[in-house]
Tab-separated table of C-alpha atoms and ligand atoms in Angstrom:
chain	number	residue	atom	x	y	z
M	260	UNK	CA	34.665	-23.753	11.989
M	261	UNK	CA	35.544	-21.437	9.032
M	262	UNK	CA	35.332	-17.824	9.617
M	263	UNK	CA	32.725	-17.210	6.872
M	264	UNK	CA	30.388	-19.990	8.071
M	265	UNK	CA	27.810	-18.309	10.219
M	266	UNK	CA	26.189	-20.190	12.962
M	267	UNK	CA	22.481	-19.258	13.214
M	268	UNK	CA	19.749	-19.602	15.862
M	269	UNK	CA	16.248	-19.450	14.482
M	270	UNK	CA	13.561	-18.281	16.990
M	271	UNK	CA	10.023	-19.079	16.010
M	272	UNK	CA	9.051	-22.096	13.803
M	273	UNK	CA	6.192	-20.667	11.676
M	274	UNK	CA	8.085	-18.588	8.903
M	275	UNK	CA	11.153	-19.539	10.583
M	276	UNK	CA	10.849	-22.974	9.030
M	277	UNK	CA	10.928	-21.152	5.584
M	278	UNK	CA	14.044	-19.460	6.495
M	279	UNK	CA	15.572	-22.425	7.129
M	280	UNK	CA	14.255	-24.495	4.093
M	281	UNK	CA	14.314	-21.775	1.555
M	282	UNK	CA	17.190	-19.601	2.922
M	283	UNK	CA	19.872	-21.126	4.999
M	284	UNK	CA	19.695	-24.574	3.645
M	285	UNK	CA	20.221	-23.217	0.150
M	286	UNK	CA	23.523	-21.740	1.420
M	287	UNK	CA	25.208	-24.800	3.346
M	288	UNK	CA	28.625	-23.494	2.906
M	289	UNK	CA	27.685	-20.070	4.455
M	290	UNK	CA	25.233	-20.731	7.131
M	291	UNK	CA	24.520	-23.477	9.738
M	292	UNK	CA	21.385	-23.443	11.798
M	293	UNK	CA	22.725	-24.813	14.996
M	294	UNK	CA	19.890	-23.839	17.309
M	295	UNK	CA	16.221	-23.654	17.278
M	296	UNK	CA	13.826	-21.901	19.626
M	297	UNK	CA	10.065	-21.893	20.033
M	298	UNK	CA	7.802	-21.806	23.093
M	299	UNK	CA	5.666	-24.436	21.338
M	300	UNK	CA	7.404	-27.712	22.162
M	301	UNK	CA	5.645	-29.827	19.464
M	302	UNK	CA	6.528	-27.378	16.822
M	303	UNK	CA	9.989	-26.954	18.055
M	304	UNK	CA	10.648	-30.748	17.767
M	305	UNK	CA	8.887	-31.008	14.560
M	306	UNK	CA	11.056	-28.500	12.722
M	307	UNK	CA	14.271	-29.384	14.620
M	308	UNK	CA	13.632	-33.224	13.650
M	309	UNK	CA	12.946	-32.288	9.894
M	310	UNK	CA	16.304	-30.377	9.568
M	311	UNK	CA	18.384	-32.277	12.221
M	312	UNK	CA	18.925	-29.236	14.312
M	313	UNK	CA	20.757	-30.288	17.433
M	314	UNK	CA	20.147	-27.648	19.946
M	315	UNK	CA	16.423	-26.879	20.986
M	316	UNK	CA	15.219	-24.595	23.618
M	317	UNK	CA	11.955	-22.924	24.523
M	318	UNK	CA	13.817	-19.940	25.946
M	319	UNK	CA	14.927	-16.903	23.991
M	320	UNK	CA	17.266	-15.969	26.910
M	321	UNK	CA	18.896	-19.290	26.651
M	322	UNK	CA	19.665	-18.604	22.882
M	323	UNK	CA	21.369	-15.413	23.997
M	324	UNK	CA	23.442	-17.151	26.381
M	325	UNK	CA	24.743	-19.534	23.691
M	326	UNK	CA	28.414	-18.227	23.004
M	327	UNK	CA	28.857	-19.847	19.665
M	328	UNK	CA	25.852	-18.294	17.832
M	329	UNK	CA	26.725	-15.590	15.358
M	330	UNK	CA	23.154	-14.718	14.046
M	331	UNK	CA	19.805	-14.649	15.881
M	332	UNK	CA	16.974	-14.908	13.413
M	333	UNK	CA	13.748	-13.720	15.123
M	334	UNK	CA	10.641	-15.140	13.581
M	335	UNK	CA	8.365	-14.625	16.446
M	336	UNK	CA	4.893	-12.946	16.506
M	337	UNK	CA	4.984	-9.198	15.651
M	338	UNK	CA	4.797	-7.912	19.140
M	339	UNK	CA	7.927	-9.534	20.504
M	340	UNK	CA	10.229	-8.280	17.779
M	341	UNK	CA	11.134	-4.957	19.211
M	342	UNK	CA	12.472	-6.297	22.605
M	343	UNK	CA	13.992	-9.274	21.201
M	344	UNK	CA	16.084	-7.371	18.634
M	345	UNK	CA	17.288	-5.032	21.458
M	346	UNK	CA	18.236	-8.027	23.621
M	347	UNK	CA	19.935	-9.862	20.712
M	348	UNK	CA	22.085	-6.724	19.702
M	349	UNK	CA	23.066	-6.039	23.259
M	350	UNK	CA	24.217	-9.655	23.461
M	351	UNK	CA	26.470	-8.854	20.520
M	352	UNK	CA	24.671	-10.942	18.155
M	353	UNK	CA	23.919	-10.301	14.259
M	354	UNK	CA	20.223	-9.954	14.070
M	355	UNK	CA	17.786	-10.956	11.360
M	356	UNK	CA	14.183	-9.899	11.833
M	357	UNK	CA	10.790	-10.718	10.302
M	358	UNK	CA	8.470	-7.794	9.292
M	359	UNK	CA	7.188	-5.640	11.104
M	360	UNK	CA	10.297	-4.791	13.023
M	361	UNK	CA	8.606	-2.674	15.551
M	362	UNK	CA	5.152	-1.293	16.496
M	363	UNK	CA	5.930	2.416	16.121
M	364	UNK	CA	8.394	4.940	14.429
M	365	UNK	CA	9.563	5.639	18.080
M	366	UNK	CA	10.370	2.056	18.533
M	367	UNK	CA	12.204	1.503	15.369
M	368	UNK	CA	14.242	4.730	16.174
M	369	UNK	CA	15.342	3.124	19.287
M	370	UNK	CA	16.479	0.077	17.222
M	371	UNK	CA	18.335	2.299	14.853
M	372	UNK	CA	20.048	4.062	17.929
M	373	UNK	CA	20.734	0.618	19.264
M	374	UNK	CA	22.310	-0.620	16.044
M	375	UNK	CA	24.534	2.367	15.916
M	376	UNK	CA	25.802	1.848	19.378
M	377	UNK	CA	26.154	-1.968	18.770
M	378	UNK	CA	28.961	-4.057	17.170
M	379	UNK	CA	26.572	-5.915	15.086
M	380	UNK	CA	23.692	-5.144	12.737
M	381	UNK	CA	19.921	-5.953	12.019
M	382	UNK	CA	18.742	-7.109	8.736
M	383	UNK	CA	15.026	-6.897	8.301
M	384	UNK	CA	13.377	-9.473	6.070
M	385	UNK	CA	12.031	-8.096	2.798
M	386	UNK	CA	12.538	-11.087	0.673
M	387	UNK	CA	10.167	-10.034	-2.321
M	388	UNK	CA	13.027	-7.656	-3.425
M	389	UNK	CA	14.840	-10.821	-4.526
M	390	UNK	CA	13.294	-11.773	-7.817
M	391	UNK	CA	14.745	-11.308	-11.250
M	392	UNK	CA	11.879	-9.245	-12.618
M	393	UNK	CA	11.952	-6.544	-9.784
M	394	UNK	CA	15.731	-6.534	-9.815
M	395	UNK	CA	15.924	-5.838	-13.392
M	396	UNK	CA	13.144	-3.158	-13.263
M	397	UNK	CA	15.224	-1.529	-10.259
M	398	UNK	CA	18.239	-1.560	-12.392
M	399	UNK	CA	16.597	0.148	-15.310
M	400	UNK	CA	15.115	2.851	-12.941
M	401	UNK	CA	18.399	3.255	-11.137
M	402	UNK	CA	20.287	3.933	-14.209
M	403	UNK	CA	17.869	6.619	-15.127
M	404	UNK	CA	16.518	4.862	-18.239
M	405	UNK	CA	13.038	4.863	-17.105
M	406	UNK	CA	12.907	8.639	-16.928
M	407	UNK	CA	10.014	10.535	-15.266
M	408	UNK	CA	7.720	8.451	-13.109
M	409	UNK	CA	4.063	9.184	-13.922
M	410	UNK	CA	1.680	6.618	-11.978
M	411	UNK	CA	1.663	3.061	-10.490
M	412	UNK	CA	-1.062	0.786	-9.523
M	413	UNK	CA	-0.374	-1.794	-6.756
M	414	UNK	CA	-2.606	-4.453	-5.769
M	415	UNK	CA	-2.478	-7.167	-2.988
M	416	UNK	CA	-5.366	-9.519	-3.426
M	417	UNK	CA	-4.961	-12.391	-1.170
M	418	UNK	CA	-7.298	-14.721	0.774
M	419	UNK	CA	-7.289	-15.488	4.561
M	420	UNK	CA	-10.096	-17.516	6.180
M	421	UNK	CA	-11.118	-18.079	9.887
M	422	UNK	CA	-8.450	-20.854	10.004
M	423	UNK	CA	-5.633	-18.190	9.582
M	424	UNK	CA	-6.887	-16.267	12.529
M	425	UNK	CA	-7.226	-19.455	14.721
M	426	UNK	CA	-3.631	-18.499	15.683
M	427	UNK	CA	-4.308	-16.282	18.717
M	428	UNK	CA	-2.037	-13.353	18.096
M	429	UNK	CA	-3.409	-12.768	14.589
M	430	UNK	CA	-6.226	-10.401	14.065
M	431	UNK	CA	-5.749	-8.622	17.227
M	432	UNK	CA	-4.617	-5.000	17.361
M	433	UNK	CA	-2.624	-5.469	20.513
M	434	UNK	CA	-0.452	-8.511	19.114
M	435	UNK	CA	-0.683	-8.264	15.317
M	436	UNK	CA	-0.219	-4.487	15.520
M	437	UNK	CA	-1.995	-3.932	12.179
M	438	UNK	CA	-3.889	-5.653	9.442
M	439	UNK	CA	-3.330	-6.103	5.827
M	440	UNK	CA	-1.350	-2.844	5.466
M	441	UNK	CA	1.215	-3.930	8.073
M	442	UNK	CA	1.335	-7.668	7.726
M	443	UNK	CA	0.628	-8.629	4.019
M	444	UNK	CA	0.659	-5.534	1.440
M	445	UNK	CA	3.805	-4.242	3.286
M	446	UNK	CA	5.880	-6.504	1.028
M	447	UNK	CA	4.628	-4.901	-2.382
M	448	UNK	CA	4.375	-1.338	-0.852
M	449	UNK	CA	7.966	-1.873	-0.059
M	450	UNK	CA	8.751	-2.795	-3.580
M	451	UNK	CA	6.693	0.158	-4.780
M	452	UNK	CA	8.793	2.634	-2.819
M	453	UNK	CA	11.871	0.877	-3.607
M	454	UNK	CA	11.089	1.425	-7.311
M	455	UNK	CA	9.137	4.889	-7.153
M	456	UNK	CA	10.823	6.593	-4.238
M	457	UNK	CA	9.257	7.928	-1.160
M	458	UNK	CA	5.849	9.233	-0.556
M	459	UNK	CA	5.142	12.955	0.087
M	460	UNK	CA	1.416	12.501	0.983
M	461	UNK	CA	-1.181	9.730	1.489
M	462	UNK	CA	-5.004	9.545	1.677
M	463	UNK	CA	-6.282	6.030	2.900
M	464	UNK	CA	-9.353	4.262	3.752
M	465	UNK	CA	-9.351	0.791	5.521
M	466	UNK	CA	-12.301	-1.480	6.441
M	467	UNK	CA	-12.794	-4.851	8.141
M	468	UNK	CA	-14.937	-6.858	5.814
M	469	UNK	CA	-13.611	-10.196	5.316
M	470	UNK	CA	-13.095	-11.706	8.737
M	471	UNK	CA	-14.439	-10.678	12.264
M	472	UNK	CA	-11.038	-9.267	13.370
M	473	UNK	CA	-9.831	-6.199	15.167
M	474	UNK	CA	-7.664	-4.980	12.478
M	475	UNK	CA	-8.252	-4.072	8.873
M	476	UNK	CA	-8.388	-6.587	6.098
M	477	UNK	CA	-9.295	-4.185	3.027
M	478	UNK	CA	-7.477	-0.902	2.230
M	479	UNK	CA	-7.160	1.489	-0.581
M	480	UNK	CA	-4.926	4.773	-0.654
M	481	UNK	CA	-4.099	7.363	-2.977
M	482	UNK	CA	-0.373	8.704	-2.939
M	483	UNK	CA	1.435	11.562	-4.224
M	484	UNK	CA	5.135	10.568	-4.271
M	485	UNK	CA	7.967	13.062	-3.660
M	486	UNK	CA	8.795	12.852	-7.434
M	487	UNK	CA	5.190	14.160	-8.155
M	488	UNK	CA	4.043	10.614	-9.451
M	489	UNK	CA	0.601	9.404	-8.401
M	490	UNK	CA	0.228	5.844	-6.800
M	491	UNK	CA	-2.915	3.980	-6.251
M	492	UNK	CA	-2.809	1.009	-3.632
M	493	UNK	CA	-5.587	-1.550	-3.217
M	494	UNK	CA	-5.341	-4.590	-0.811
M	495	UNK	CA	-7.762	-7.207	0.368
M	496	UNK	CA	-7.615	-10.654	2.117
M	497	UNK	CA	-10.946	-11.495	0.452
M	498	UNK	CA	-9.899	-12.358	-3.053
M	499	UNK	CA	-10.845	-15.830	-4.231
M	500	UNK	CA	-7.922	-15.783	-6.756
M	501	UNK	CA	-4.892	-14.600	-5.052
M	502	UNK	CA	-2.681	-12.277	-6.976
M	503	UNK	CA	-0.165	-9.473	-6.384
M	504	UNK	CA	0.514	-6.964	-9.006
M	505	UNK	CA	2.700	-3.877	-9.603
M	506	UNK	CA	2.250	-1.718	-12.609
M	507	UNK	CA	4.618	1.281	-12.949
M	508	UNK	CA	4.374	3.797	-15.828
M	509	UNK	CA	7.386	5.819	-16.513
M	510	UNK	CA	8.252	8.344	-19.359
M	511	UNK	CA	10.238	5.783	-21.186
M	512	UNK	CA	9.065	2.636	-20.147
M	513	UNK	CA	6.052	0.612	-18.534
M	514	UNK	CA	6.954	-2.210	-16.066
M	515	UNK	CA	4.508	-4.683	-14.940
M	516	UNK	CA	4.980	-7.719	-12.501
M	517	UNK	CA	3.662	-11.132	-12.960
M	518	UNK	CA	0.613	-11.924	-10.843
M	519	UNK	CA	2.108	-14.534	-8.628
M	520	UNK	CA	0.856	-13.695	-5.067
M	521	UNK	CA	3.791	-14.492	-3.038
M	522	UNK	CA	6.835	-13.820	-5.335
M	523	UNK	CA	5.777	-10.807	-7.479
M	524	UNK	CA	9.345	-9.915	-7.911
M	525	UNK	CA	10.186	-13.012	-10.072
M	526	UNK	CA	10.226	-13.105	-13.739
M	527	UNK	CA	8.315	-12.674	-15.955
M	528	UNK	CA	7.859	-8.950	-15.760
M	529	UNK	CA	6.551	-7.046	-18.743
M	530	UNK	CA	9.102	-4.374	-19.918
M	531	UNK	CA	7.400	-2.004	-22.544
M	532	UNK	CA	9.841	0.562	-23.772
M	533	UNK	CA	8.327	3.705	-25.185
M	534	UNK	CA	10.593	3.911	-28.275
M	535	UNK	CA	13.278	2.039	-30.001
M	536	UNK	CA	15.873	4.166	-28.186
M	537	UNK	CA	14.512	3.137	-24.886
M	538	UNK	CA	14.400	-0.391	-25.949
M	539	UNK	CA	18.091	-0.279	-26.925
M	540	UNK	CA	19.249	1.435	-23.647
M	541	UNK	CA	17.272	-1.217	-21.659
M	542	UNK	CA	18.860	-4.069	-23.738
M	543	UNK	CA	22.339	-2.557	-22.988
M	544	UNK	CA	21.534	-2.155	-19.219
M	545	UNK	CA	20.401	-5.838	-19.052
M	546	UNK	CA	23.012	-7.253	-21.267
M	547	UNK	CA	25.341	-8.232	-18.159
M	548	UNK	CA	22.639	-8.823	-15.702
M	549	UNK	CA	23.360	-11.566	-13.406
M	550	UNK	CA	20.174	-13.626	-12.066
M	551	UNK	CA	19.581	-13.701	-8.487
M	552	UNK	CA	17.899	-16.598	-6.577
M	553	UNK	CA	14.279	-15.976	-5.579
M	554	UNK	CA	13.211	-14.690	-2.064
M	555	UNK	CA	14.866	-15.973	1.134
M	556	UNK	CA	17.634	-17.670	-0.963
M	557	UNK	CA	18.426	-14.568	-2.600
M	558	UNK	CA	18.096	-12.365	0.550
M	559	UNK	CA	20.329	-14.721	2.529
M	560	UNK	CA	22.930	-15.103	-0.152
M	561	UNK	CA	23.198	-11.294	-0.367
M	562	UNK	CA	23.232	-11.147	3.527
M	563	UNK	CA	26.282	-13.552	3.543
M	564	UNK	CA	28.174	-11.350	1.146
M	565	UNK	CA	27.555	-8.269	3.302
M	566	UNK	CA	28.594	-10.031	6.461
M	567	UNK	CA	31.841	-11.250	5.045
M	568	UNK	CA	32.697	-7.974	3.264
M	569	UNK	CA	31.422	-5.414	5.951
M	570	UNK	CA	29.286	-3.991	2.979
M	571	UNK	CA	25.824	-2.503	3.431
M	572	UNK	CA	23.297	-5.160	4.409
M	573	UNK	CA	20.885	-5.996	1.333
M	574	UNK	CA	17.949	-4.823	3.392
M	575	UNK	CA	18.596	-2.192	6.163
M	576	UNK	CA	16.876	-0.610	9.229
M	577	UNK	CA	16.298	2.430	7.133
M	578	UNK	CA	14.360	0.325	4.652
M	579	UNK	CA	12.293	-1.020	7.445
M	580	UNK	CA	11.798	2.454	8.863
M	581	UNK	CA	10.479	3.689	5.635
M	582	UNK	CA	8.084	0.842	5.258
M	583	UNK	CA	6.879	1.467	8.690
M	584	UNK	CA	6.543	5.196	7.962
M	585	UNK	CA	4.212	4.677	5.071
M	586	UNK	CA	2.093	2.204	7.048
M	587	UNK	CA	1.787	4.700	9.976
M	588	UNK	CA	0.848	7.518	7.441
M	589	UNK	CA	-1.698	5.351	5.811
M	590	UNK	CA	-3.179	4.180	9.392
M	591	UNK	CA	-3.162	8.011	10.469
M	592	UNK	CA	-5.019	8.911	7.351
M	593	UNK	CA	-7.654	6.223	7.638
M	594	UNK	CA	-8.224	7.176	11.361
M	595	UNK	CA	-8.419	10.811	10.766
M	596	UNK	CA	-10.096	11.063	7.435
M	597	UNK	CA	-7.460	13.461	6.318
M	598	UNK	CA	-4.450	13.388	3.966
M	599	UNK	CA	-1.264	12.709	5.957
M	600	UNK	CA	2.179	14.471	4.802
M	601	UNK	CA	5.400	12.636	5.128
M	602	UNK	CA	8.068	12.442	6.614
M	603	UNK	CA	6.536	11.851	10.034
M	604	UNK	CA	8.660	13.624	12.625
M	605	UNK	CA	8.933	12.863	16.346
M	606	UNK	CA	6.362	15.485	17.203
M	607	UNK	CA	3.692	14.113	14.959
M	608	UNK	CA	0.711	12.452	16.794
M	609	UNK	CA	1.337	9.039	14.945
M	610	UNK	CA	5.062	8.862	15.913
M	611	UNK	CA	4.735	7.030	19.272
M	612	UNK	CA	1.722	5.059	18.835
M	613	UNK	CA	0.129	3.320	15.832
M	614	UNK	CA	-3.393	4.831	15.872
M	615	UNK	CA	-6.183	2.377	15.664
M	616	UNK	CA	-7.206	1.825	12.041
M	617	UNK	CA	-10.798	2.935	11.062
M	618	UNK	CA	-12.190	-0.650	11.167
V	847	NAD	N1	8.341	-12.484	5.195
V	847	NAD	C1	7.173	-13.082	4.962
V	847	NAD	O1	6.732	-13.508	4.057
V	847	NAD	C2	6.443	-13.544	6.302
V	847	NAD	C3	5.475	-14.630	6.116
V	847	NAD	C4	4.868	-15.028	7.332
V	847	NAD	C5	5.044	-14.416	8.478
V	847	NAD	N2	5.918	-13.440	8.575
V	847	NAD	C6	6.093	-12.662	9.764
V	847	NAD	O2	6.800	-13.535	10.643
V	847	NAD	C7	6.479	-13.459	12.089
V	847	NAD	C8	5.692	-14.653	12.496
V	847	NAD	O3	4.776	-14.988	11.773
V	847	NAD	P1	4.289	-16.536	11.512
V	847	NAD	O4	3.398	-16.602	10.552
V	847	NAD	O5	5.586	-17.500	11.485
V	847	NAD	O6	3.672	-16.836	12.981
V	847	NAD	P2	3.412	-18.247	13.745
V	847	NAD	O7	2.386	-17.825	14.847
V	847	NAD	O8	3.162	-19.336	12.675
V	847	NAD	O9	4.798	-18.541	14.307
V	847	NAD	C9	5.478	-17.926	15.311
V	847	NAD	C10	6.241	-18.820	16.238
V	847	NAD	O10	6.796	-18.158	17.293
V	847	NAD	C11	6.814	-18.847	18.591
V	847	NAD	N3	6.849	-18.032	19.632
V	847	NAD	C12	5.998	-17.326	20.284
V	847	NAD	N4	6.445	-16.579	21.243
V	847	NAD	C13	7.797	-17.117	21.271
V	847	NAD	C14	8.896	-16.689	22.125
V	847	NAD	N5	8.854	-15.793	23.154
V	847	NAD	N6	10.051	-17.320	21.895
V	847	NAD	C15	10.051	-18.172	20.939
V	847	NAD	N7	9.210	-18.608	20.181
V	847	NAD	C16	8.096	-18.047	20.323
V	847	NAD	C17	5.117	-19.467	18.307
V	847	NAD	O11	5.117	-20.607	19.306
V	847	NAD	C18	5.034	-19.768	16.941
V	847	NAD	O12	5.496	-21.127	16.608
V	847	NAD	C19	5.298	-12.304	11.953
V	847	NAD	O13	5.875	-11.022	12.388
V	847	NAD	C20	5.016	-12.194	10.546
V	847	NAD	O14	4.595	-11.033	10.231
V	847	NAD	C21	6.667	-13.019	7.433
């Protein structure tokens, strides 16, 4: 087997199936999924048959004992990620893990420490970053063309019915760890901070109004960013028409995503320059833009490049930590009814445990 062909074990056959179909299978020269793991025998067999994956197991420990696996891709329910990441790192495997990576900032700091001490790395999944609209917006901002950030509005309007919550780990604080802020809007909030920079303070309200669950399914928040820009977040799982939308107003340009709920990073984004000069600078910045594949295909392609060159991973634990820090601040604000200032240090009451949301 070639040095740059990585052998993968996927653990968890829900979104794990999408990692295979939309990610690894799009890069057959770069990745081979050789093992599949799920405690649910029927699901395991169905997905293994669909993709002709030879090795099947119901035991995560057995995956770690397979000497020829380079990458363990963790797609299990949220409450298992922390321990499975630590186990895979100490078994010397590269790790891919679905969001959310951990249940608290204390846990994710332990993962960061474990990665530092390990020979391998952890790549969190944030596949929404891989879309040509958001990538172009990011380039315009990174090159300083956008100028001063003024304000952003960020919407996650999705729909989840009782059927979604038939899966027992969903909707429960103990196992899902959080509701829409942690599990659904986390993607677009990550895009927002990727483009607008970190938040300095947040004030949030959460509510459970759509389904009879323990965690929140509606949330609003007002953020003051470290840059001074203002951001408004709105998220619900009770929207009959599903959309995601990100609208960013900068000094020299306004950037607005398409409404596609599960790939808001994709083109077309509306890019409205403030002046002919800004228009010319944007055109120049994008003249040699090379399109990226969307979502998992894009993230796994960039992952392979980072693995083979040793370059920084396309999404890092620091990114996952920032995302969890924002969610933690939002939950703490909703629970206390007060604004929360970031960063959240280890002596903050929300550092060790995610406080229950005010549902
Ligand atoms: N990035 C995204 O867009 C996206 C989309 C969906 C889900 N997710 C995340 O992926 C994770 C899984 O969500 P899902 O929707 O696929 O859930 P799911 O319940 O549909 O699938 C999880 C699978 O893991 C299996 N499993 C449970 N315990 C296991 C264990 N110990 N070892 C092996 N397999 C085990 C279950 O049997 C199940 O088949 C969650 O953290 C969720 O937030 C991310």
